[in-house]
CSV table of C-alpha atoms and ligand atoms in Angstrom, one decimal:
chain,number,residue,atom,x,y,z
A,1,UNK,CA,58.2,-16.7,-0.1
A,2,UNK,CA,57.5,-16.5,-3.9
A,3,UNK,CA,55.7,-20.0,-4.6
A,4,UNK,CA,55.1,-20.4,-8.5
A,5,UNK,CA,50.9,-21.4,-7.7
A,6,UNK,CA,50.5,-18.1,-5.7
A,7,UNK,CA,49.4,-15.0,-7.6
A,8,UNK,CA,49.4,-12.0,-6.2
A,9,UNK,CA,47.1,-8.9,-7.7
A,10,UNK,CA,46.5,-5.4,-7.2
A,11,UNK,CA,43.3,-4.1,-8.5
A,12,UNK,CA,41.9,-0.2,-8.4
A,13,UNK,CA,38.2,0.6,-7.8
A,14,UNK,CA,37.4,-2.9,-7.2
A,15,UNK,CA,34.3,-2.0,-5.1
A,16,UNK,CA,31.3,-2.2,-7.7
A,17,UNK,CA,30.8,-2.8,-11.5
A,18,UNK,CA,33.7,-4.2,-13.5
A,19,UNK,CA,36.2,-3.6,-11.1
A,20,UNK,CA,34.3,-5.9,-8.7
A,21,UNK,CA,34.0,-8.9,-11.6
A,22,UNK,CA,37.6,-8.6,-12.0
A,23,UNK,CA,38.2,-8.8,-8.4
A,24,UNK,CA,35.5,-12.0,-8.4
A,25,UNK,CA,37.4,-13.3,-11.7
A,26,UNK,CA,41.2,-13.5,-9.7
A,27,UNK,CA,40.0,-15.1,-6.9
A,28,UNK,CA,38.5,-17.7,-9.0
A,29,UNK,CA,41.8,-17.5,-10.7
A,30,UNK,CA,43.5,-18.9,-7.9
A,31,UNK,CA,45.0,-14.8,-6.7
A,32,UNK,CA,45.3,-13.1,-3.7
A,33,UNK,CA,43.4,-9.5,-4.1
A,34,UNK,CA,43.9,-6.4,-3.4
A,35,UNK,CA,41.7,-3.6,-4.1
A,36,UNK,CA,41.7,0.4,-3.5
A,37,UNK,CA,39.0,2.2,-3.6
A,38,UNK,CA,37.4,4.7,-1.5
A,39,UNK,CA,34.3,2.2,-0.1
A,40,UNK,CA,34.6,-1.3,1.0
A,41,UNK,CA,33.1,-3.8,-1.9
A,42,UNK,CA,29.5,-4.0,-2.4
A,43,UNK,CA,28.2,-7.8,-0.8
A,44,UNK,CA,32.0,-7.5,0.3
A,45,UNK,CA,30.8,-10.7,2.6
A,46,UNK,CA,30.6,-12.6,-1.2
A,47,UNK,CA,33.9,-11.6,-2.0
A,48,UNK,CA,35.3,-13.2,1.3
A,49,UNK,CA,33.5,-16.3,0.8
A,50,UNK,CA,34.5,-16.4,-2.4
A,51,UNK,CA,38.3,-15.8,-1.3
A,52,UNK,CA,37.7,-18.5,1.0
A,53,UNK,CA,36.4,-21.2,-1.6
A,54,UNK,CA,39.2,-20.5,-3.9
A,55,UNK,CA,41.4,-20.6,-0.6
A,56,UNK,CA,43.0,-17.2,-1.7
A,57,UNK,CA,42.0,-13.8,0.2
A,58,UNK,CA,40.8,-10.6,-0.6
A,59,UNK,CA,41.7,-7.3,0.8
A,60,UNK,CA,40.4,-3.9,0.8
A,61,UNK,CA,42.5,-1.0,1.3
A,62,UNK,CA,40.6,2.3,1.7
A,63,UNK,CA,42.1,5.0,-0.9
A,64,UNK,CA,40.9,8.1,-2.7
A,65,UNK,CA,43.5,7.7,-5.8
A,66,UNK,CA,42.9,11.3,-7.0
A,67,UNK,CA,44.9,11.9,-3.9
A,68,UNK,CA,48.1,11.4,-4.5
A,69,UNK,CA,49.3,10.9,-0.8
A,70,UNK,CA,46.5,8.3,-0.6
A,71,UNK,CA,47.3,6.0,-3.3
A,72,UNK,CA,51.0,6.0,-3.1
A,73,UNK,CA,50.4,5.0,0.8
A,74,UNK,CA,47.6,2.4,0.1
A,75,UNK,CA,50.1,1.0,-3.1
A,76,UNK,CA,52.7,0.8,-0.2
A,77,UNK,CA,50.2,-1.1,2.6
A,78,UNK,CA,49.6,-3.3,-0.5
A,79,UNK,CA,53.3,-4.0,-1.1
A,80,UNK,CA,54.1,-4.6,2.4
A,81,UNK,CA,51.2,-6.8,2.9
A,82,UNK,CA,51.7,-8.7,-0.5
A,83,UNK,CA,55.0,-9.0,-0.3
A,84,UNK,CA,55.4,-9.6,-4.2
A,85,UNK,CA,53.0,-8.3,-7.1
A,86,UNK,CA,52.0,-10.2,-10.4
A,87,UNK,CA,49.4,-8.2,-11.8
A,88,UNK,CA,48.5,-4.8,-11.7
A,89,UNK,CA,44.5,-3.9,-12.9
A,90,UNK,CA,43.9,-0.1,-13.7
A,91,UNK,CA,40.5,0.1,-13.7
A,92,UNK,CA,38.8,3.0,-11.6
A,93,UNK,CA,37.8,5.8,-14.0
A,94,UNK,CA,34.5,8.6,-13.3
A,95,UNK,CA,32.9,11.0,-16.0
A,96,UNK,CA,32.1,14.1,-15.3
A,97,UNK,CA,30.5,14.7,-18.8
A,98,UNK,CA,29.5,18.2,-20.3
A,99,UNK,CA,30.2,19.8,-23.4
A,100,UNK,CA,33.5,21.8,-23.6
A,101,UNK,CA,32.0,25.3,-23.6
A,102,UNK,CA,30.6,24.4,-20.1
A,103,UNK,CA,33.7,22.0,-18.9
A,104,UNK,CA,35.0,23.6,-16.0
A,105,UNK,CA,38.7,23.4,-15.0
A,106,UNK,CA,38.3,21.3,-12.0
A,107,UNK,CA,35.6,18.5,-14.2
A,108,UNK,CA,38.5,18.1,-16.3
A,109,UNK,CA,41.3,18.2,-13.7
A,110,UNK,CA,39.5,15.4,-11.7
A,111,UNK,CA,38.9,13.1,-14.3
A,112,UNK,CA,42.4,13.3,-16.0
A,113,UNK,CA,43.5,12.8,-12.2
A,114,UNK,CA,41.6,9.6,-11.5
A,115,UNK,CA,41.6,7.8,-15.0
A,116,UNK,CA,45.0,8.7,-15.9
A,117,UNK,CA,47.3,10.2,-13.5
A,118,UNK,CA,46.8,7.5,-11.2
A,119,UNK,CA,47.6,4.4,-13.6
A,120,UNK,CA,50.7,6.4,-13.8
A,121,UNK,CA,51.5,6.6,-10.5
A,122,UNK,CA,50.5,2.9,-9.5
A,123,UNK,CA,52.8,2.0,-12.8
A,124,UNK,CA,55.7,4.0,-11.4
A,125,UNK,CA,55.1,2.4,-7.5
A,126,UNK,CA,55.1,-0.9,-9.4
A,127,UNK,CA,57.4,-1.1,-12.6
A,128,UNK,CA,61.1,-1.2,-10.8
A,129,UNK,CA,59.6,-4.1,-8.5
A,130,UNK,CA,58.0,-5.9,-11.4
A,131,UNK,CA,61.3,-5.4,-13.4
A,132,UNK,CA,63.7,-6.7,-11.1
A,133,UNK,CA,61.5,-10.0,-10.9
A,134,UNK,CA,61.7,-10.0,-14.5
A,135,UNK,CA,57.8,-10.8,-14.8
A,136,UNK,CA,54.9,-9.2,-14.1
A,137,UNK,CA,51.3,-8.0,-15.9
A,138,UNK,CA,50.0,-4.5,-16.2
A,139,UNK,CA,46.5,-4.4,-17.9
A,140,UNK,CA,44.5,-0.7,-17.7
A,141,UNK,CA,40.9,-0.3,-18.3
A,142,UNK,CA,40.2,2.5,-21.0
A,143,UNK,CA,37.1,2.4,-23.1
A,144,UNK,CA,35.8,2.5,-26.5
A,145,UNK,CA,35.4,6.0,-25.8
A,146,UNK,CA,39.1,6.6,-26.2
A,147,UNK,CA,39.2,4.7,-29.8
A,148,UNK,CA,36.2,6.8,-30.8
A,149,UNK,CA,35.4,10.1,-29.1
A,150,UNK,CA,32.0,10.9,-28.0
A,151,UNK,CA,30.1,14.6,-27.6
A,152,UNK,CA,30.1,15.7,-23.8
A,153,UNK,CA,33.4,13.6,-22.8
A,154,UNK,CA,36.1,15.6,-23.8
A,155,UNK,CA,37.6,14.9,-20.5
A,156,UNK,CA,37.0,11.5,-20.9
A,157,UNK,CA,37.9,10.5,-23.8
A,158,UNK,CA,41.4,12.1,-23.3
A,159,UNK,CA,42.0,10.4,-20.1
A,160,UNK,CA,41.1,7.0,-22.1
A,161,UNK,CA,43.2,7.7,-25.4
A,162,UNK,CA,45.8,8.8,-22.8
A,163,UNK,CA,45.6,5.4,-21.3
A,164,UNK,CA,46.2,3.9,-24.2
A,165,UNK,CA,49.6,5.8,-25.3
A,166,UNK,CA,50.8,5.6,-21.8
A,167,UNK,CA,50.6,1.8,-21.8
A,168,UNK,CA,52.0,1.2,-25.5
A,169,UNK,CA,55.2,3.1,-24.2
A,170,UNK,CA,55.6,1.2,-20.6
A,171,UNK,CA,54.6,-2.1,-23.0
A,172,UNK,CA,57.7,-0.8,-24.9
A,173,UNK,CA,59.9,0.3,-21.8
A,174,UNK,CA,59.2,-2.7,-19.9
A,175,UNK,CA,59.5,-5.6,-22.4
A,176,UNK,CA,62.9,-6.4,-22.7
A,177,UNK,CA,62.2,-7.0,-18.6
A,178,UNK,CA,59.2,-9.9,-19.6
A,179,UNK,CA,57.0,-7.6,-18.0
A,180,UNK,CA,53.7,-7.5,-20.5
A,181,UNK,CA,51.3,-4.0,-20.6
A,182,UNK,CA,48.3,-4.1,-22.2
A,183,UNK,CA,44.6,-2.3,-22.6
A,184,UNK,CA,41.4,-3.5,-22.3
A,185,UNK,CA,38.3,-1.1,-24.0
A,186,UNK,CA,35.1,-1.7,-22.8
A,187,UNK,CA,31.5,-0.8,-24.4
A,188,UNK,CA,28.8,-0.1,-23.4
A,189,UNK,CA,29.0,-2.6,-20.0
A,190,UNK,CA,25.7,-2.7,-17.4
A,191,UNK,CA,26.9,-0.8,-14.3
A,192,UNK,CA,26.2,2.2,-12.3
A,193,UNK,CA,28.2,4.0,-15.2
A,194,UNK,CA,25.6,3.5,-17.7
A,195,UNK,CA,22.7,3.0,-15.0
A,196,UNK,CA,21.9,6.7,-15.7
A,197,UNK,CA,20.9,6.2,-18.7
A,198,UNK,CA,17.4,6.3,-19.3
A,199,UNK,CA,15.8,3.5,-21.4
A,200,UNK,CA,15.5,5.1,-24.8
A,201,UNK,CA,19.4,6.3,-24.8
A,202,UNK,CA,20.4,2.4,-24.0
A,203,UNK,CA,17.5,1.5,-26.7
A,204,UNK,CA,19.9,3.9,-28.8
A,205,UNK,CA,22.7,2.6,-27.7
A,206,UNK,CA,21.8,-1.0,-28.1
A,207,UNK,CA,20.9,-0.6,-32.1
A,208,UNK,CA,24.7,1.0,-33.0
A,209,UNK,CA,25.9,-2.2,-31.2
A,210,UNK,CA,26.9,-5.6,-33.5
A,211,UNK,CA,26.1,-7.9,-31.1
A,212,UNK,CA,22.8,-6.3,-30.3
A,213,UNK,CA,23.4,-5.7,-26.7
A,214,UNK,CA,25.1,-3.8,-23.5
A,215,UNK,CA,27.8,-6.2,-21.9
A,216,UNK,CA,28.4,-7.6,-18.8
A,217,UNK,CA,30.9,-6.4,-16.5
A,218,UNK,CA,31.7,-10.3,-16.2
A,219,UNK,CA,32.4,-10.1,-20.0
A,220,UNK,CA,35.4,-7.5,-19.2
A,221,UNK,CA,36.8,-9.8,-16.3
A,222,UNK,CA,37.0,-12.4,-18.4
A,223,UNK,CA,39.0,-10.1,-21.1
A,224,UNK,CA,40.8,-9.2,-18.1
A,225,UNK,CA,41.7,-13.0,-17.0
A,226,UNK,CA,43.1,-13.3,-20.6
A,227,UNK,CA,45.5,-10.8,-21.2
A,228,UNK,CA,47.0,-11.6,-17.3
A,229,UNK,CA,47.0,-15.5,-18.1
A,230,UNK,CA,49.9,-17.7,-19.8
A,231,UNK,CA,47.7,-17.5,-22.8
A,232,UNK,CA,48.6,-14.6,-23.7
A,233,UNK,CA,52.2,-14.5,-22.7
A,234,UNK,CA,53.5,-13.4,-26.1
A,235,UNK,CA,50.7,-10.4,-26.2
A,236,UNK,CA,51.8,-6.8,-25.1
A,237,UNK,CA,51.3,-3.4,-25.5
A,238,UNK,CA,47.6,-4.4,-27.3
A,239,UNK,CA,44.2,-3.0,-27.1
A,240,UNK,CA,41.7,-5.6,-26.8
A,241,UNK,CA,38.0,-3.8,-27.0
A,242,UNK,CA,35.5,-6.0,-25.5
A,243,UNK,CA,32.4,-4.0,-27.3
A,244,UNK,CA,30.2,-6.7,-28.9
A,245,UNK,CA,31.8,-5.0,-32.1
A,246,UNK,CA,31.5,-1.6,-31.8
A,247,UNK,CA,34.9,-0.4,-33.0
A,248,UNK,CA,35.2,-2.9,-35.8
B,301,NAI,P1,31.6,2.3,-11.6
B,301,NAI,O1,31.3,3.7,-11.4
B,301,NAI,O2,30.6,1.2,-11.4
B,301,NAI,O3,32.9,1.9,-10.6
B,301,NAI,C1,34.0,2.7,-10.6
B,301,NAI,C2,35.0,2.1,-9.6
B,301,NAI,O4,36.0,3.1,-9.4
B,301,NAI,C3,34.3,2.0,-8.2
B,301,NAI,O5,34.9,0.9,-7.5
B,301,NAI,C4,34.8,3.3,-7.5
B,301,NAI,O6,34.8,3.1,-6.1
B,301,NAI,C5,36.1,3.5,-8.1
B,301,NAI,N1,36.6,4.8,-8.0
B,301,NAI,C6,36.1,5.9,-8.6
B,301,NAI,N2,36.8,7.0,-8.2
B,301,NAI,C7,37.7,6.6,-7.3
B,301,NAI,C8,38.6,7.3,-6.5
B,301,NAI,N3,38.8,8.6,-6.5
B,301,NAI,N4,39.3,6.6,-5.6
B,301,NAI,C9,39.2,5.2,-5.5
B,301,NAI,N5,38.3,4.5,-6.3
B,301,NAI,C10,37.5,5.2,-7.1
B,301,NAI,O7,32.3,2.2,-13.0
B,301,NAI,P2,32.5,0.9,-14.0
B,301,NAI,O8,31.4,1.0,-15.0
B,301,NAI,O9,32.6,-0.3,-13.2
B,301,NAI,O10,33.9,1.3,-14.7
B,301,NAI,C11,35.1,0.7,-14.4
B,301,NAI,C12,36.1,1.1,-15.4
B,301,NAI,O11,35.6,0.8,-16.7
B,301,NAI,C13,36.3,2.7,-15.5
B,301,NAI,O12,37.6,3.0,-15.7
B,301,NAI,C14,35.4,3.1,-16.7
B,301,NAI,O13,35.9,4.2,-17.2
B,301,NAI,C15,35.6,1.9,-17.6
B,301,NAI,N6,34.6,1.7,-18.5
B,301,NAI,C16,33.3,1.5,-18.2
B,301,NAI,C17,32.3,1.3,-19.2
B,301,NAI,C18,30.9,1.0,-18.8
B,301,NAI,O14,30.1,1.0,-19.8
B,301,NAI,N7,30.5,0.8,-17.6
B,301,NAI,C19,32.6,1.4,-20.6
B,301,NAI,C20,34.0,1.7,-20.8
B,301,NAI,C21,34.9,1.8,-19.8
């Protein structure tokens, strides 16, 4: 049964760090979640209660989605268990950062693989279903990275600006269908991603940023909530960089 107050999402990597505010965000939201990634959620017991307040639920499904096997079964499970999707959140991505004389084949295979080949297959698992409903929200996670480049993340940086072409044409494809594709670029954004940095490369970091700081990952969710919301029901096929204006 397709009730207009239930919401139904899909969300990749939602185990730590932005992934895990967006899953936070949709429960609060009023959705039902379900995430893939390889490890169950950090405090995954705050998740549940949080399901439980919001009287929605939250569901892990164990995937490695640089396997292709894996994520096209787990996107499956999802389906079956969902029954009907609304809103599909791209957002598991890795570096594997050198420069390119010392990029090896497989640093570059992987991380094209995770950050880009999979939002195409979970797009693909998902477009004909969200098309025959004749609704349905896409929104991938690239990063500032792919606007602007940055020495050491070749690999990256393609995967991200790859992103970002990929979802202006399935914004394009899947329009005339109401179904609405769009990017979100995050900065620099406090998680185990930029935790490696040591203090004087964030102090760096901090001075080439507007705002005068590193985001939170709760900052992107709430980007995230936007774009999937009524709100922004005549917005597709954008980029919305959520960088304390970095890329202005
Ligand atoms: P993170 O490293 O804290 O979390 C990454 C998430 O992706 C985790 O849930 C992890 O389990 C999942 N994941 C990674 N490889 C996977 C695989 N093979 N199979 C299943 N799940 C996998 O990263 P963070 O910072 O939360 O990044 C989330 C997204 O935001 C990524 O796409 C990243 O590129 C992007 N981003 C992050 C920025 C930052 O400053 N933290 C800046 C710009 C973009």
């Amino acid at each position: 049964m397709n009730t207009s107050e239930e919401k139904h999402a899909i969300v990749t990597g939602g185990s730590r760090g932005i992934g895990r505010a967006i899953v936070t965000r949709l429960l609060k939201d009023g959705y039902r979640v379900w995430y893939l990634s390889r490890t169950i959620a950090e405090q995954a017991e705050d998740l549940a209660s949080i399901a439980e307040q919001s009287q929605q639920s939250v569901t892990w499904i164990a995937c490695d989605i640089a396997d292709r096997t894996s994520l096209e079964q787990a996107m499956k499970v999802a389906m079956e268990q969902a029954g009907w999707i609304d809103l599909l959140v791209n957002n598991a991505g890795i570096t594997r950062d050198a420069l390119i004389m010392r990029m090896k084949d497989e640093a570059w295979n992987h991380v094209l693989q995770v950050n880009l080949s999979a939002a195409f297959l979970t797009c693909r698992a998902l477009s004909r279903h969200m098309v025959q409903r004749r609704q349905g929200c896409i929104i991938n996670i690239s990063s500032v990275v792919g606007l602007i480049g940055n020495p050491g993340q070749t690999n990256y940086a393609a995967s991200k600006a790859g992103l970002i072409g990929f979802s202006k044409s399935l914004a394009r494809e899947l329009a005339s269908r109401a179904v609405r594709v769009n990017v979100v670029a995050p900065g620099f954004i406090e998680t185990s991603m930029t935790e490696a940095l040591g203090e004087p490369a964030k102090t760096q970091l901090q001075n080439q940023i507007p705002l005068g700081r590193i985001g939170s990952a709760y900052e992107v969710a709430d980007a995230v909530a936007y774009l999937a919301s009524p709100a922004a029901s005549y917005i597709t096929g954008q980029v919305l960089a959520v960088d304390g204006g970095m890329t202005m």
